[in-house]
Amino acid sequence: FNFLFAILAYWLMFATGVPGWKPIIGAVQPNSVAARAGIGAGDEIEAVAGRPTATLENATLRILDELLADGQIDLTIRKPNGDTNKVRLDVHGREAELTEPSALYTGLGIQLGPVPPAVIGSVTPESPAAAAGFLDGDEVLAAGGSRIDNWEQWVNFIRHRPGQTVDVTVRRADGEHSLTMTIGTVDEAGETIGRIGAAPSRSARVPESLIDSFRAEQRYGVLESLPRGIQKTWEMSALTVRMLFKMVVGDVSVKNMSGPLTIAEYAGESAQAGLAPFLSFLAAVSISLGILNILPIPIL
C-alpha cells in the first residue's frame, strides 16, 4: 500500500501538471569540477547517462544515481548556441561529501537557476572601489576583458586578482562607463585574495523574462500519467535502496536520515509550495516507509 499510494500520488501529479525549473546552469565556480569539464553559465543539462532530463528534479535524481553508482557523472550539455557536448564529472571518493544536505551542486561548482546580476549596493569609503569611482547601483558588465553575468562571477574575478589593475565596464542610468581599479589585497586563512570594498545590492532582481525562460512543467494525459507514475515510483525506490545501503557502508552522509521533526518541517514547507510538491513529498516518505517495512529487521 505504501508503493500503491506513491504511484497514485505521482499519477495525480503528472495529470495535473508538475511545475519546476529547467536544469539550466546560472553560474560555475572557477577551478571547480564543473569548470574543468568545460561546463559554463547558460548551459542546460539535457541528459544524465543518456537519460533525458526535462526538469531540475529529473537532473538531480539522476545525478545522485550516477554519483552513488560509480562516482562518475556523465552529462549531455546543450550550449546556449545549440551545440551539445558530452562531459564526465569524476567525483569518485567524494560521495559522502556530496550527499550532505544541499551540498551536491555546491560541491560540483554549479549554481543553478537564474542568478541576480552584479549590482553594487554600497561602497565602503576610502576603499579601492571608492577610489575607482564606483557608485551605489552600478551594474558590472565586464572586467578585465571578461563578461560578468552575476555577482558570484564578479566576486570570483576580484578574489583571484589581488593587487592587479583592471578595467571595468559598468552600467548606470545615464549609460555605460569605463572605470580603472586597482584591486586591494587581504589575507584570508593564509591566502592572499582580492577585495575592493563593495557589497551587493539586496534589491537587485532577476528580470522576469529571464525567470520565465527557466520555468518548466511536466504534464501528461490521464492515461499516460499512470505508467509515468509507476516509472517514477520505481526510480525513487531504487534510489532510496541505494542511498540506504551506501549510508550503512559509510559512502553517504548519515545527515540524510531525517527524524520526525525534520519530516514535519519539510511537510509544512512542501504544503505551502503547492499541491504537486506536497504530493511529491508524501510519495517519497511513503516509498521510504515501504522499503523499511520490507527489510528483514523486526524492529522496523
Tab-separated table of C-alpha atoms in Angstrom:
chain	number	residue	atom	x	y	z
A	1	PHE	CA	0.000	0.000	0.000
A	2	ASN	CA	2.951	2.335	0.533
A	3	PHE	CA	4.048	1.807	-3.068
A	4	LEU	CA	0.482	1.958	-4.411
A	5	PHE	CA	-0.020	5.277	-2.653
A	6	ALA	CA	3.197	6.609	-4.222
A	7	ILE	CA	2.001	5.536	-7.687
A	8	LEU	CA	-1.347	7.250	-7.050
A	9	ALA	CA	0.363	10.444	-5.860
A	10	TYR	CA	2.708	10.596	-8.860
A	11	TRP	CA	-0.166	9.802	-11.243
A	12	LEU	CA	-2.154	12.723	-9.839
A	13	MET	CA	0.931	14.977	-10.028
A	14	PHE	CA	1.619	14.240	-13.680
A	15	ALA	CA	-2.062	14.522	-14.629
A	16	THR	CA	-2.489	17.935	-13.008
A	17	GLY	CA	0.957	19.259	-14.012
A	18	VAL	CA	4.251	19.455	-12.131
A	19	PRO	CA	5.751	22.963	-12.196
A	20	GLY	CA	9.500	23.160	-11.964
A	21	TRP	CA	12.701	24.599	-13.370
A	22	LYS	CA	14.738	23.682	-16.397
A	23	PRO	CA	18.192	22.325	-15.442
A	24	ILE	CA	19.950	25.451	-16.732
A	25	ILE	CA	23.221	26.457	-15.091
A	26	GLY	CA	23.308	30.035	-13.860
A	27	ALA	CA	26.955	30.220	-12.772
A	28	VAL	CA	30.028	27.990	-12.460
A	29	GLN	CA	32.754	28.322	-9.838
A	30	PRO	CA	36.249	28.758	-11.336
A	31	ASN	CA	38.560	25.729	-10.959
A	32	SER	CA	35.631	23.537	-9.859
A	33	VAL	CA	34.867	20.044	-11.171
A	34	ALA	CA	32.236	21.524	-13.496
A	35	ALA	CA	34.550	24.283	-14.767
A	36	ARG	CA	37.366	21.821	-15.516
A	37	ALA	CA	34.895	19.698	-17.501
A	38	GLY	CA	34.045	22.683	-19.709
A	39	ILE	CA	30.613	23.495	-18.267
A	40	GLY	CA	29.690	27.175	-18.341
A	41	ALA	CA	26.929	29.599	-17.401
A	42	GLY	CA	23.860	29.229	-19.606
A	43	ASP	CA	24.464	25.526	-20.335
A	44	GLU	CA	21.480	23.202	-19.942
A	45	ILE	CA	21.725	19.632	-18.660
A	46	GLU	CA	19.967	17.770	-21.469
A	47	ALA	CA	20.616	14.218	-20.255
A	48	VAL	CA	22.351	12.285	-17.473
A	49	ALA	CA	23.869	8.937	-18.508
A	50	GLY	CA	21.838	9.140	-21.700
A	51	ARG	CA	18.522	9.635	-19.885
A	52	PRO	CA	16.721	12.896	-20.788
A	53	THR	CA	16.212	15.448	-18.013
A	54	ALA	CA	13.243	17.720	-18.640
A	55	THR	CA	13.366	19.353	-15.213
A	56	LEU	CA	15.865	20.178	-12.484
A	57	GLU	CA	14.340	17.464	-10.277
A	58	ASN	CA	14.948	14.848	-13.001
A	59	ALA	CA	18.540	16.008	-13.361
A	60	THR	CA	19.202	15.994	-9.609
A	61	LEU	CA	17.850	12.488	-9.025
A	62	ARG	CA	19.760	11.042	-11.964
A	63	ILE	CA	22.982	12.809	-10.969
A	64	LEU	CA	22.610	11.302	-7.478
A	65	ASP	CA	22.003	7.894	-9.032
A	66	GLU	CA	25.192	8.176	-11.087
A	67	LEU	CA	27.145	9.508	-8.125
A	68	LEU	CA	26.164	6.526	-5.975
A	69	ALA	CA	26.801	4.027	-8.775
A	70	ASP	CA	30.492	4.684	-9.506
A	71	GLY	CA	31.329	8.292	-8.657
A	72	GLN	CA	31.356	9.296	-12.324
A	73	ILE	CA	28.599	11.535	-13.698
A	74	ASP	CA	28.113	11.528	-17.477
A	75	LEU	CA	26.223	14.590	-18.704
A	76	THR	CA	24.978	15.752	-22.075
A	77	ILE	CA	25.200	19.548	-22.063
A	78	ARG	CA	23.442	21.865	-24.519
A	79	LYS	CA	25.261	25.149	-25.013
A	80	PRO	CA	23.389	28.464	-25.449
A	81	ASN	CA	24.225	28.329	-29.200
A	82	GLY	CA	22.523	24.924	-29.528
A	83	ASP	CA	25.653	22.738	-29.672
A	84	THR	CA	25.714	19.639	-27.463
A	85	ASN	CA	28.721	18.258	-25.588
A	86	LYS	CA	29.218	15.115	-23.561
A	87	VAL	CA	31.191	15.662	-20.361
A	88	ARG	CA	32.171	13.479	-17.421
A	89	LEU	CA	32.442	14.686	-13.830
A	90	ASP	CA	34.746	12.354	-11.883
A	91	VAL	CA	33.961	12.728	-8.174
A	92	HIS	CA	34.879	9.228	-7.033
A	93	GLY	CA	35.640	9.227	-3.314
A	94	ARG	CA	33.563	12.343	-2.618
A	95	GLU	CA	30.199	10.573	-2.280
A	96	ALA	CA	29.802	11.256	1.450
A	97	GLU	CA	30.681	14.937	0.983
A	98	LEU	CA	28.367	15.497	-1.995
A	99	THR	CA	25.404	13.709	-0.389
A	100	GLU	CA	25.358	16.115	2.546
A	101	PRO	CA	22.055	18.055	2.501
A	102	SER	CA	22.185	20.839	-0.135
A	103	ALA	CA	25.852	20.063	-0.921
A	104	LEU	CA	25.567	18.390	-4.339
A	105	TYR	CA	25.672	21.328	-6.730
A	106	THR	CA	27.863	23.461	-4.473
A	107	GLY	CA	30.415	20.642	-4.397
A	108	LEU	CA	30.309	20.324	-8.174
A	109	GLY	CA	30.803	24.086	-8.501
A	110	ILE	CA	27.424	24.721	-10.093
A	111	GLN	CA	24.813	27.342	-9.276
A	112	LEU	CA	21.501	26.521	-10.915
A	113	GLY	CA	18.643	28.739	-11.977
A	114	PRO	CA	18.517	32.456	-12.700
A	115	VAL	CA	21.035	34.405	-10.613
A	116	PRO	CA	20.971	38.105	-9.668
A	117	PRO	CA	23.111	40.485	-11.753
A	118	ALA	CA	26.313	42.038	-10.381
A	119	VAL	CA	24.743	45.212	-8.985
A	120	ILE	CA	26.658	47.135	-6.315
A	121	GLY	CA	24.541	48.147	-3.332
A	122	SER	CA	27.079	50.040	-1.237
A	123	VAL	CA	30.684	51.201	-1.486
A	124	THR	CA	32.979	51.450	1.547
A	125	PRO	CA	34.597	54.907	1.854
A	126	GLU	CA	38.330	55.068	1.013
A	127	SER	CA	38.199	51.556	-0.474
A	128	PRO	CA	39.583	50.508	-3.887
A	129	ALA	CA	36.032	50.601	-5.254
A	130	ALA	CA	35.518	54.159	-3.987
A	131	ALA	CA	38.896	55.272	-5.381
A	132	ALA	CA	37.947	53.860	-8.793
A	133	GLY	CA	34.684	55.829	-8.809
A	134	PHE	CA	32.129	53.071	-8.240
A	135	LEU	CA	28.680	54.292	-7.189
A	136	ASP	CA	25.751	52.621	-5.456
A	137	GLY	CA	23.571	50.974	-8.084
A	138	ASP	CA	26.344	50.353	-10.643
A	139	GLU	CA	25.837	47.130	-12.611
A	140	VAL	CA	29.118	45.466	-13.567
A	141	LEU	CA	29.014	44.305	-17.189
A	142	ALA	CA	32.637	43.370	-17.858
A	143	ALA	CA	36.021	43.326	-16.115
A	144	GLY	CA	39.491	42.730	-17.486
A	145	GLY	CA	38.014	41.955	-20.893
A	146	SER	CA	35.730	39.220	-19.499
A	147	ARG	CA	31.948	39.405	-19.395
A	148	ILE	CA	30.403	39.472	-15.905
A	149	ASP	CA	26.918	37.921	-15.738
A	150	ASN	CA	26.248	37.782	-11.990
A	151	TRP	CA	27.547	38.763	-8.573
A	152	GLU	CA	29.263	35.439	-7.944
A	153	GLN	CA	31.328	35.794	-11.115
A	154	TRP	CA	32.268	39.330	-10.042
A	155	VAL	CA	33.375	38.144	-6.581
A	156	ASN	CA	35.467	35.320	-8.052
A	157	PHE	CA	37.052	37.728	-10.530
A	158	ILE	CA	38.110	40.041	-7.685
A	159	ARG	CA	39.268	37.278	-5.312
A	160	HIS	CA	41.689	35.784	-7.839
A	161	ARG	CA	43.367	39.100	-8.821
A	162	PRO	CA	44.803	40.696	-5.665
A	163	GLY	CA	46.865	43.796	-6.416
A	164	GLN	CA	46.066	43.841	-10.148
A	165	THR	CA	44.863	46.911	-12.033
A	166	VAL	CA	41.849	46.137	-14.243
A	167	ASP	CA	39.411	47.978	-16.483
A	168	VAL	CA	35.751	47.607	-15.518
A	169	THR	CA	32.629	48.490	-17.526
A	170	VAL	CA	29.549	49.443	-15.506
A	171	ARG	CA	26.015	50.470	-16.432
A	172	ARG	CA	24.296	53.473	-14.850
A	173	ALA	CA	21.095	55.350	-15.522
A	174	ASP	CA	22.900	57.613	-17.997
A	175	GLY	CA	24.634	54.784	-19.893
A	176	GLU	CA	27.818	52.712	-19.725
A	177	HIS	CA	31.027	53.932	-18.062
A	178	SER	CA	34.605	52.611	-18.028
A	179	LEU	CA	36.498	52.606	-14.725
A	180	THR	CA	40.064	51.643	-13.852
A	181	MET	CA	40.568	49.978	-10.488
A	182	THR	CA	43.489	48.580	-8.538
A	183	ILE	CA	42.204	45.615	-6.548
A	184	GLY	CA	43.074	45.598	-2.859
A	185	THR	CA	44.598	42.640	-1.033
A	186	VAL	CA	43.703	40.893	2.189
A	187	ASP	CA	44.894	37.705	3.933
A	188	GLU	CA	42.251	35.066	4.481
A	189	ALA	CA	43.197	31.776	6.140
A	190	GLY	CA	46.785	32.183	4.998
A	191	GLU	CA	45.832	33.013	1.410
A	192	THR	CA	46.120	36.427	-0.240
A	193	ILE	CA	42.896	37.330	-2.036
A	194	GLY	CA	41.491	40.411	-3.726
A	195	ARG	CA	38.919	42.720	-2.134
A	196	ILE	CA	37.535	46.086	-3.227
A	197	GLY	CA	35.086	47.181	-0.509
A	198	ALA	CA	31.765	46.848	-2.338
A	199	ALA	CA	28.639	44.983	-1.188
A	200	PRO	CA	25.870	43.535	-3.386
A	201	SER	CA	22.524	45.222	-3.809
A	202	ARG	CA	19.763	43.459	-1.896
A	203	SER	CA	17.156	44.936	-4.213
A	204	ALA	CA	18.747	43.672	-7.441
A	205	ARG	CA	16.217	41.450	-9.162
A	206	VAL	CA	16.475	38.878	-11.902
A	207	PRO	CA	14.472	40.067	-14.941
A	208	GLU	CA	11.063	38.389	-15.148
A	209	SER	CA	11.720	37.427	-18.777
A	210	LEU	CA	14.827	35.516	-17.670
A	211	ILE	CA	12.912	33.762	-14.884
A	212	ASP	CA	10.234	32.692	-17.384
A	213	SER	CA	12.891	31.150	-19.636
A	214	PHE	CA	13.895	28.854	-16.734
A	215	ARG	CA	10.374	27.598	-15.994
A	216	ALA	CA	9.314	24.071	-16.958
A	217	GLU	CA	6.246	21.881	-16.460
A	218	GLN	CA	5.646	18.160	-16.748
A	219	ARG	CA	2.040	17.413	-17.673
A	220	TYR	CA	0.635	14.311	-19.331
A	221	GLY	CA	-2.780	12.898	-20.174
A	222	VAL	CA	-4.706	10.914	-17.574
A	223	LEU	CA	-3.846	7.554	-19.158
A	224	GLU	CA	-0.205	8.386	-19.888
A	225	SER	CA	0.289	9.636	-16.319
A	226	LEU	CA	-0.255	6.150	-14.847
A	227	PRO	CA	2.819	4.450	-16.408
A	228	ARG	CA	4.769	7.642	-15.666
A	229	GLY	CA	3.746	7.314	-12.024
A	230	ILE	CA	4.810	3.652	-11.939
A	231	GLN	CA	8.174	4.502	-13.521
A	232	LYS	CA	8.743	7.371	-11.077
A	233	THR	CA	7.922	5.123	-8.098
A	234	TRP	CA	10.374	2.502	-9.351
A	235	GLU	CA	13.156	5.068	-9.871
A	236	MET	CA	12.629	6.607	-6.427
A	237	SER	CA	12.507	3.168	-4.790
A	238	ALA	CA	15.775	2.104	-6.435
A	239	LEU	CA	17.471	5.365	-5.433
A	240	THR	CA	16.209	5.046	-1.833
A	241	VAL	CA	17.527	1.469	-1.539
A	242	ARG	CA	20.903	2.540	-2.925
A	243	MET	CA	21.048	5.520	-0.554
A	244	LEU	CA	20.250	3.331	2.466
A	245	PHE	CA	22.877	0.761	1.512
A	246	LYS	CA	25.531	3.415	0.900
A	247	MET	CA	24.620	5.024	4.235
A	248	VAL	CA	25.191	1.736	6.058
A	249	VAL	CA	28.635	1.250	4.481
A	250	GLY	CA	29.573	4.892	5.089
A	251	ASP	CA	29.620	6.152	1.488
A	252	VAL	CA	26.643	8.502	2.024
A	253	SER	CA	26.243	11.120	4.741
A	254	VAL	CA	24.021	9.968	7.608
A	255	LYS	CA	22.658	13.527	7.735
A	256	ASN	CA	20.201	12.352	5.075
A	257	MET	CA	18.399	10.335	7.758
A	258	SER	CA	15.703	12.746	8.934
A	259	GLY	CA	13.715	12.441	12.144
A	260	PRO	CA	10.044	13.234	12.799
A	261	LEU	CA	10.641	16.941	13.421
A	262	THR	CA	12.542	17.410	10.155
A	263	ILE	CA	9.886	15.451	8.253
A	264	ALA	CA	7.168	17.632	9.769
A	265	GLU	CA	9.090	20.771	8.794
A	266	TYR	CA	9.520	19.599	5.206
A	267	ALA	CA	5.844	18.623	5.082
A	268	GLY	CA	4.833	22.148	6.073
A	269	GLU	CA	7.162	23.741	3.524
A	270	SER	CA	6.015	21.486	0.685
A	271	ALA	CA	2.337	22.042	1.551
A	272	GLN	CA	2.853	25.815	1.329
A	273	ALA	CA	4.609	25.408	-2.036
A	274	GLY	CA	1.520	23.810	-3.618
A	275	LEU	CA	-0.230	20.521	-4.329
A	276	ALA	CA	2.457	18.976	-6.588
A	277	PRO	CA	5.398	19.488	-4.160
A	278	PHE	CA	3.268	18.206	-1.276
A	279	LEU	CA	2.275	15.068	-3.209
A	280	SER	CA	5.900	14.522	-4.201
A	281	PHE	CA	6.959	14.769	-0.541
A	282	LEU	CA	4.239	12.355	0.582
A	283	ALA	CA	5.183	9.869	-2.156
A	284	ALA	CA	8.874	9.977	-1.159
A	285	VAL	CA	8.052	9.380	2.514
A	286	SER	CA	5.660	6.575	1.597
A	287	ILE	CA	8.309	4.863	-0.550
A	288	SER	CA	10.832	5.111	2.308
A	289	LEU	CA	8.329	3.557	4.711
A	290	GLY	CA	7.552	0.770	2.252
A	291	ILE	CA	11.231	-0.103	1.853
A	292	LEU	CA	11.860	-0.042	5.618
A	293	ASN	CA	8.856	-2.334	6.174
A	294	ILE	CA	10.203	-4.824	3.625
A	295	LEU	CA	13.649	-5.051	5.259
A	296	PRO	CA	14.010	-8.229	7.363
A	297	ILE	CA	14.645	-6.288	10.565
A	298	PRO	CA	11.912	-6.977	13.180
A	299	ILE	CA	12.161	-3.611	14.929
A	300	LEU	CA	11.329	-1.862	11.623
